[in-house]
Tab-separated table of C-alpha atoms in Angstrom:
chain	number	residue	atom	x	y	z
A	19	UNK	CA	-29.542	-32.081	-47.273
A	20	UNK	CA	-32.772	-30.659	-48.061
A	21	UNK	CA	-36.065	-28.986	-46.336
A	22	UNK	CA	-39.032	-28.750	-47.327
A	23	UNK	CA	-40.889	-25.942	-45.684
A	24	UNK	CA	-43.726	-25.947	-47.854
A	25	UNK	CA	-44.608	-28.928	-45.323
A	26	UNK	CA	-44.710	-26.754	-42.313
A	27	UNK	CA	-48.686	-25.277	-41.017
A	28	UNK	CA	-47.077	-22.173	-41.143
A	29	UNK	CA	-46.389	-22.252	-44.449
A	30	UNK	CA	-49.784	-24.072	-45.678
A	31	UNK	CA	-52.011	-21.373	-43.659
A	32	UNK	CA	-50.312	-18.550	-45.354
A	33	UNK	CA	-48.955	-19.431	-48.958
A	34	UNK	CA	-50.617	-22.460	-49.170
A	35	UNK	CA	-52.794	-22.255	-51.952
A	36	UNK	CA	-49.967	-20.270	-54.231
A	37	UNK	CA	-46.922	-21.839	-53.869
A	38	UNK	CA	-47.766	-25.645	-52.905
A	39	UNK	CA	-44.199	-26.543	-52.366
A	40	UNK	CA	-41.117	-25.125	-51.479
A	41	UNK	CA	-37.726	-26.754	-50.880
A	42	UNK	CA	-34.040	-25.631	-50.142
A	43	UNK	CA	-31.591	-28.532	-50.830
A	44	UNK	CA	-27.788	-28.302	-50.772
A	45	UNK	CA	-24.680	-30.999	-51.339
A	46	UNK	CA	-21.508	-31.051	-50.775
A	47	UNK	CA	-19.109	-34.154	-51.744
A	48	UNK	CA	-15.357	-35.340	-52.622
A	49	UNK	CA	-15.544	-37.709	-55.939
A	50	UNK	CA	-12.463	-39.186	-57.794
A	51	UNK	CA	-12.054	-38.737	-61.257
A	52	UNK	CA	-9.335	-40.790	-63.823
A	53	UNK	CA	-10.321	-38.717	-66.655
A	54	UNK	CA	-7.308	-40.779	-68.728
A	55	UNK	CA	-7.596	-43.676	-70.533
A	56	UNK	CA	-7.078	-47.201	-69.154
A	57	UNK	CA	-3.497	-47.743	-68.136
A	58	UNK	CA	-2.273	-43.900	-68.365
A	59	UNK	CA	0.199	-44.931	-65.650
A	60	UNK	CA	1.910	-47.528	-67.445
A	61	UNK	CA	4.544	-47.262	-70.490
A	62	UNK	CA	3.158	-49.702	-73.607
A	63	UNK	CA	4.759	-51.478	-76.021
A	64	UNK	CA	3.498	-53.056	-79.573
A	65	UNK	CA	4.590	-55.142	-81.867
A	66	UNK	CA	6.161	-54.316	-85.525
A	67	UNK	CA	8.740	-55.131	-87.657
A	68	UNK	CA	12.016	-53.901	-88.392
A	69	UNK	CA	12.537	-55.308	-92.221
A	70	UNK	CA	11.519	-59.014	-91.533
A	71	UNK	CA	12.833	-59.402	-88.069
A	72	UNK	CA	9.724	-58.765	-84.964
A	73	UNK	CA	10.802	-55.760	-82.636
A	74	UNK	CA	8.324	-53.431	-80.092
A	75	UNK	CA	7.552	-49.794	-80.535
A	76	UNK	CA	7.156	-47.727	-77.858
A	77	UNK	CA	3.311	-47.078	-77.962
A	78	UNK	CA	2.898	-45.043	-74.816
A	79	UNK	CA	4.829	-42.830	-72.573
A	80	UNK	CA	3.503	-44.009	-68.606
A	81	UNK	CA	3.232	-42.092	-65.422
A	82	UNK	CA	3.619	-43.989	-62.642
A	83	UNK	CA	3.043	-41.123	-60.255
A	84	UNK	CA	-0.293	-40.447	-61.257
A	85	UNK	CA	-3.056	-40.454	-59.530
A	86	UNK	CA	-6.912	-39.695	-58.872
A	87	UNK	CA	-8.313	-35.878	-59.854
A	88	UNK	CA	-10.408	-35.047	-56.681
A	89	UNK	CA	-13.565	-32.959	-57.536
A	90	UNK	CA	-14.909	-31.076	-54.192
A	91	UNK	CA	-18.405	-30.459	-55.919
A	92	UNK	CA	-21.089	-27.872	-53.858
A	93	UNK	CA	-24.230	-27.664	-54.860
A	94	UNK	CA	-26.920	-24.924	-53.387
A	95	UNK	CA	-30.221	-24.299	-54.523
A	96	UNK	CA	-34.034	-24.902	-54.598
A	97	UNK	CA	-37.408	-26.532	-55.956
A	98	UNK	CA	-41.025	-24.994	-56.402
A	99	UNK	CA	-44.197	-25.409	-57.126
A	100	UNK	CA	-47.329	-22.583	-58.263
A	101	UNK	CA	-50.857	-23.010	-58.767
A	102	UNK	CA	-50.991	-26.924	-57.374
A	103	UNK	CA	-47.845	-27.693	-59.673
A	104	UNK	CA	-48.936	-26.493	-62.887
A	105	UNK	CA	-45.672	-24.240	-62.436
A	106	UNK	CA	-42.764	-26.496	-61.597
A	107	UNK	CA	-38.940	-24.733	-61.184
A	108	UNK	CA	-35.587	-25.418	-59.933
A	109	UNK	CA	-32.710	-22.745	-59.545
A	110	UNK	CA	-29.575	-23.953	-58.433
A	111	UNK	CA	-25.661	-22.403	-57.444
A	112	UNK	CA	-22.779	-25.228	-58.619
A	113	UNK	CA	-18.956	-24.824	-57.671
A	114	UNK	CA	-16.786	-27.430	-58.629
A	115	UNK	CA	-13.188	-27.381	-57.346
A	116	UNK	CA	-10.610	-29.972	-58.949
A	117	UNK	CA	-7.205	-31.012	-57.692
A	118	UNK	CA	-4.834	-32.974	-59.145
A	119	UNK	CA	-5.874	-32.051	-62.926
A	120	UNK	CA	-4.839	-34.851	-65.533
A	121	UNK	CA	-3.687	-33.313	-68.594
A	122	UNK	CA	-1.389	-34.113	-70.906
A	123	UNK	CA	1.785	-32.081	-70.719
A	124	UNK	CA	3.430	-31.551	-73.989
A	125	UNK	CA	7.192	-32.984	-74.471
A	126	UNK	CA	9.926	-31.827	-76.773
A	127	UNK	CA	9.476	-33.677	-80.047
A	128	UNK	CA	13.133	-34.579	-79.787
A	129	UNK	CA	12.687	-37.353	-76.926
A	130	UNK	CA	10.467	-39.627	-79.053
A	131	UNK	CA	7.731	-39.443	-76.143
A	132	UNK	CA	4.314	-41.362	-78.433
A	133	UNK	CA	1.832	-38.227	-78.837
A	134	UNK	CA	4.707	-36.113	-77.413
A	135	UNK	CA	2.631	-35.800	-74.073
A	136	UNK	CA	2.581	-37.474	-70.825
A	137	UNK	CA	-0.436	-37.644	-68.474
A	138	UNK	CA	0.121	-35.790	-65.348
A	139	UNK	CA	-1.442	-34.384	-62.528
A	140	UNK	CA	-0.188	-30.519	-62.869
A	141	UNK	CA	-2.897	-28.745	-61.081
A	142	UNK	CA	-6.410	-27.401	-60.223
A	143	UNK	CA	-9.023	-25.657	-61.734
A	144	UNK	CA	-12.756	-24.689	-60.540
A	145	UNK	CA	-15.781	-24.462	-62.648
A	146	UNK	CA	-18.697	-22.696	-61.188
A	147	UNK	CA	-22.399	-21.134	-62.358
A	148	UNK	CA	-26.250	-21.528	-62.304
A	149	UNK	CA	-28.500	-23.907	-63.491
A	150	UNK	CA	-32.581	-22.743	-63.566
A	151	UNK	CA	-35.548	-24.645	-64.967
A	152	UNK	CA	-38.473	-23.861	-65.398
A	153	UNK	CA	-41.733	-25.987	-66.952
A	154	UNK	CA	-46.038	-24.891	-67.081
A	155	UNK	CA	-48.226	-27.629	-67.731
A	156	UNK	CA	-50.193	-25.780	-70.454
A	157	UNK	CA	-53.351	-28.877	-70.702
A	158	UNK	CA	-53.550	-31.672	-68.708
A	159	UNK	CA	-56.589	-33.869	-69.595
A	160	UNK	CA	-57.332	-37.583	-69.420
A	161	UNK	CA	-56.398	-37.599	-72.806
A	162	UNK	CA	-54.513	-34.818	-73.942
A	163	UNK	CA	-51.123	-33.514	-71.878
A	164	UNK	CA	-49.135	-30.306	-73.398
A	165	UNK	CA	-45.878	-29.283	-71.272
A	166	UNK	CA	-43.462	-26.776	-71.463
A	167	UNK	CA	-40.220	-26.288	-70.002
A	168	UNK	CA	-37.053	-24.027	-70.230
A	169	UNK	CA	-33.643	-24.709	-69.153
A	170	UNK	CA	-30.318	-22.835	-68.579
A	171	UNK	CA	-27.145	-22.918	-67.495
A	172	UNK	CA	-24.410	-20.917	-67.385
A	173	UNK	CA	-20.504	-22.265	-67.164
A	174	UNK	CA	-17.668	-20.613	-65.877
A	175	UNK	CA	-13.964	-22.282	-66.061
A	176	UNK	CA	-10.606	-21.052	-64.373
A	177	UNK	CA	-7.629	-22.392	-63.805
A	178	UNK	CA	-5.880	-21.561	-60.942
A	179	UNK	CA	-2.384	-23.671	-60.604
A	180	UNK	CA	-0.353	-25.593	-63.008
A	181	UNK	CA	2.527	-27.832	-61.416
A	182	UNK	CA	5.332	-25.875	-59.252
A	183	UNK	CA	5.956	-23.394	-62.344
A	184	UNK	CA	2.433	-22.535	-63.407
A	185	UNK	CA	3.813	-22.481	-67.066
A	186	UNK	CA	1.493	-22.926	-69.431
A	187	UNK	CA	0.627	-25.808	-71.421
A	188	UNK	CA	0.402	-25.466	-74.843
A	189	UNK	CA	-1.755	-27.756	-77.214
A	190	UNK	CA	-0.344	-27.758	-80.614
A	191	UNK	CA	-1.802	-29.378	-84.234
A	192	UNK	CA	-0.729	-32.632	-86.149
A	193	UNK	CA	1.636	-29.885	-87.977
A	194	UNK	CA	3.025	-28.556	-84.673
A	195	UNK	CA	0.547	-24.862	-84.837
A	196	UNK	CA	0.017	-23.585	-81.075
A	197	UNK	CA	-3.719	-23.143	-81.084
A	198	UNK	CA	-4.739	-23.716	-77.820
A	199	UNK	CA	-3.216	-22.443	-74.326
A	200	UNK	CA	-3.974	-23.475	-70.864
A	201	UNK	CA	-2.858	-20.590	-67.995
A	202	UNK	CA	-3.408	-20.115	-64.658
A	203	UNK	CA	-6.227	-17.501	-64.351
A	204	UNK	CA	-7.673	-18.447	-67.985
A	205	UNK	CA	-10.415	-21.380	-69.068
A	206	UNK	CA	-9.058	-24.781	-70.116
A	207	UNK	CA	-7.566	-24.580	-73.289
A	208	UNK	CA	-8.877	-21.625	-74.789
A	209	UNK	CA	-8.190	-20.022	-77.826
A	210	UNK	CA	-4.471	-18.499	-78.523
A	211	UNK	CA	-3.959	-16.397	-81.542
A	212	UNK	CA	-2.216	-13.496	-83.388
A	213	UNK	CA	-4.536	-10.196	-83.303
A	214	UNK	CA	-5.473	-9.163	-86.699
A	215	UNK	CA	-6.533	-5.222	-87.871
A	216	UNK	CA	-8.526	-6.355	-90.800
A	217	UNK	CA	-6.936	-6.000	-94.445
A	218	UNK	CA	-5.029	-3.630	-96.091
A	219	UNK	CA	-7.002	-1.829	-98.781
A	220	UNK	CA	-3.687	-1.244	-100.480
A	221	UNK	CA	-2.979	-4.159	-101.399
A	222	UNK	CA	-5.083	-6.477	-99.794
A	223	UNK	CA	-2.738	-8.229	-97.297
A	224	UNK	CA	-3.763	-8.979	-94.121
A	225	UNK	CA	-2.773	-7.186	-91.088
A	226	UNK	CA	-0.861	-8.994	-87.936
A	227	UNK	CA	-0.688	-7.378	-84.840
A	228	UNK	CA	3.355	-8.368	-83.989
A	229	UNK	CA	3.963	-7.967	-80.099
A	230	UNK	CA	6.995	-6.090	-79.276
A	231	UNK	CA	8.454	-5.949	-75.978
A	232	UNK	CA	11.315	-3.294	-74.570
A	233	UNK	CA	11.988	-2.813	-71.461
A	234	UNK	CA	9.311	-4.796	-69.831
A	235	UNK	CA	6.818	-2.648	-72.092
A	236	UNK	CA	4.754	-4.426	-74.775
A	237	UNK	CA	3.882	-2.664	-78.017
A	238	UNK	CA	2.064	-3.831	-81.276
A	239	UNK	CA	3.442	-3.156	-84.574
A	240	UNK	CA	0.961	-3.267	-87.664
A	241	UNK	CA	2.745	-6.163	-89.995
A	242	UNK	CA	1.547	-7.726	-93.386
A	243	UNK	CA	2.009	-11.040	-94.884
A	244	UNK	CA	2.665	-11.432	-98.924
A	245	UNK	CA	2.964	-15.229	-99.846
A	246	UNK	CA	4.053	-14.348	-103.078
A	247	UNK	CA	7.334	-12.555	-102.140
A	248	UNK	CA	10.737	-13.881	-101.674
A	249	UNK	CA	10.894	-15.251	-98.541
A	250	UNK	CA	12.965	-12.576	-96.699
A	251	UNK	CA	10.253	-10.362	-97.630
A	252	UNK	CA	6.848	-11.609	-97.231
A	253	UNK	CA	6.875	-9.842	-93.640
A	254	UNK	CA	6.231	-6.235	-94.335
A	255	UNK	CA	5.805	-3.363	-92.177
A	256	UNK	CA	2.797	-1.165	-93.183
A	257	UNK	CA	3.793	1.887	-92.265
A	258	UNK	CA	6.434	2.168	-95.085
A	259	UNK	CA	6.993	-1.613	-96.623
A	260	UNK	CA	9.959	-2.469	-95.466
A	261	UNK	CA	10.640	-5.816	-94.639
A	262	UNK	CA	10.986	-7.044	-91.316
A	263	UNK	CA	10.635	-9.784	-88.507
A	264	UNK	CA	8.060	-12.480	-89.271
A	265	UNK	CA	4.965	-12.605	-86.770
A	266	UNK	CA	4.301	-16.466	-84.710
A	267	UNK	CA	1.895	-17.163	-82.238
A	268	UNK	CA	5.267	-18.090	-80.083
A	269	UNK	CA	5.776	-13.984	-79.974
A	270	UNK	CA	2.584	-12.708	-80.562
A	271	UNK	CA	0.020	-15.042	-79.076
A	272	UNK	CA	-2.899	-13.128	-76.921
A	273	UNK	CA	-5.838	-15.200	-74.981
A	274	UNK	CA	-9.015	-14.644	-77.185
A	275	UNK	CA	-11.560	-16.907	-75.113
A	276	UNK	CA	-12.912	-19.764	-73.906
A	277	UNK	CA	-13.419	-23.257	-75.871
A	278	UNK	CA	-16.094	-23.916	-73.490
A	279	UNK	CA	-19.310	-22.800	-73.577
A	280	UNK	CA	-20.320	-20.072	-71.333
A	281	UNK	CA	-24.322	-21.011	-71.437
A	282	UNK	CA	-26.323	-23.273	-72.561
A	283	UNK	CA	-29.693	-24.361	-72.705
A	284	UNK	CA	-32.775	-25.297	-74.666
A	285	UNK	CA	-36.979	-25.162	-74.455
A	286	UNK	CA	-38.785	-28.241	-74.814
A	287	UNK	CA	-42.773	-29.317	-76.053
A	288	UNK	CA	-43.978	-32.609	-74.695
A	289	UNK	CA	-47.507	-33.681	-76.024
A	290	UNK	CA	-49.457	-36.581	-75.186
A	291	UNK	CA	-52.824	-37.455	-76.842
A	292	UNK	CA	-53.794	-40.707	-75.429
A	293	UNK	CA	-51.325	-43.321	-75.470
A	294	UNK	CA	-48.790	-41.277	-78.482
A	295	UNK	CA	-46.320	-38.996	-77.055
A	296	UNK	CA	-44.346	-36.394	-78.881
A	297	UNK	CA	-41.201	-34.466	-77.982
A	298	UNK	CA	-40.148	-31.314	-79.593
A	299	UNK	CA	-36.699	-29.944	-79.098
């Protein structure tokens, strides 16, 4: 839906000759979204061999429960125009609420699951932020056109349940390393690592932050890490040296960010000299 009042006379008779045009424009809309691959509901077999006799594998772990994301997608801003359009912008509000998130859930190595995951819809999540450009049409001659625009937007990701539990899913490396977390009230898969304090100057070791929780009360103990040591006592305490319980993302994990970019953006230089055009980036 959008309205242009830079159409109305009372709007011509007063600002007119400033700001040439003026629209608010809004949208609201429902759109499905797979966001899997090709047959995520389905469990796949291939073909192999077991010595010299054919057999199947178990390629892929199915869902048949799954079904469409649903993105509820507002959008709220406006157009203008200055000085007969030689000033051209566009500001705009975005919220985008999703239900019925497809991610894949993480399964204990132990059931043989391919990829250890299965695609399921565990939740909902809402991104949301601004989007502004602006562009001045520095020449504009029969044969020579220089414009200049600037864009930017900024991106903000939350997510708000997952499945009945609202644990959190955990994305792990090829050699089984939690790395990434995704948590209700946190941004899709951000970062999840052990807190360092720097490095000793003793020694040079570096410091782990160890989480340690008694009665319901979390406290961080200063640990360091010698590779070279027997393995009972590579974990250190600093304090004194004495060896003690080894430090793990699984115990000491804290949410340092987002994966996602929080802004974004970029400034562009179209020329035109006749019938060449070049675009700088």
């Amino acid at each position: 839906l959008g309205y242009t009042i830079s159409e109305e006379d009372f709007w011509k008779n007063s600002l007119g000759n400033t700001i040439n045009h003026f629209k608010l424009r809004g949208s609201y809309g429902i759109v499905g979204n797979s966001a899997v691959n090709d047959f995520a509901s389905l469990s796949l077999f291939g073909s192999g061999l077991y010595g010299t006799s054919p057999t199947l594998t178990f390629g892929q772990a199915g869902n048949p429960l799954l079904t469409w994301e649903s993105s509820k997608k507002l959008d709220i801003g406006f157009t203008i125009g200055l000085l007969e359009d030689k000033i051209q912008g566009e500001f705009a509000y975005y919220k985008n609420n999703v239900d019925g998130l497809i991610l894949a859930v993480p399964q204990s190595p132990s059931k043989g699951i391919p990829g250890n995951s299965v695609s399921t819809n565990v939740g909902s999540m809402v991104n949301s932020g601004i989007e502004a450009t602006i562009s001045y049409n520095a020449i504009r001659s029969t044969d020579f056109d220089w414009t200049v625009s600037l864009n930017f937007t900024t991106q903000k990701n939350e997510v708000l349940s997952l499945g009945a539990d609202g644990a959190d899913i955990q994305g792990a490396t090829s050699g089984l390393e939690i790395a990434n977390v995704t948590r209700v009230g946190e941004s899709l898969g951000s970062l999840y690592l052990v807190q360092t304090a720097g490095v000793n100057p003793a020694n040079g070791q570096r410091i782990f932050l160890r989480r340690d929780i008694k009665d319901g009360v979390a406290t961080y103990t200063q640990v360091q890490y010698n590779h070279a040591a027997p393995a009972a006592s590579r974990w250190t305490l600093v304090s004194d040296g004495t060896p003690t319980a080894a430090v793990s993302v699984a115990n000491s994990g804290v949410v340092f960010g987002p994966t996602l970019p929080t802004y974004y953006g970029g400034f562009d230089n179209t020329f035109r000299y006749k019938s060449i055009d070049l675009g700088i980036m």
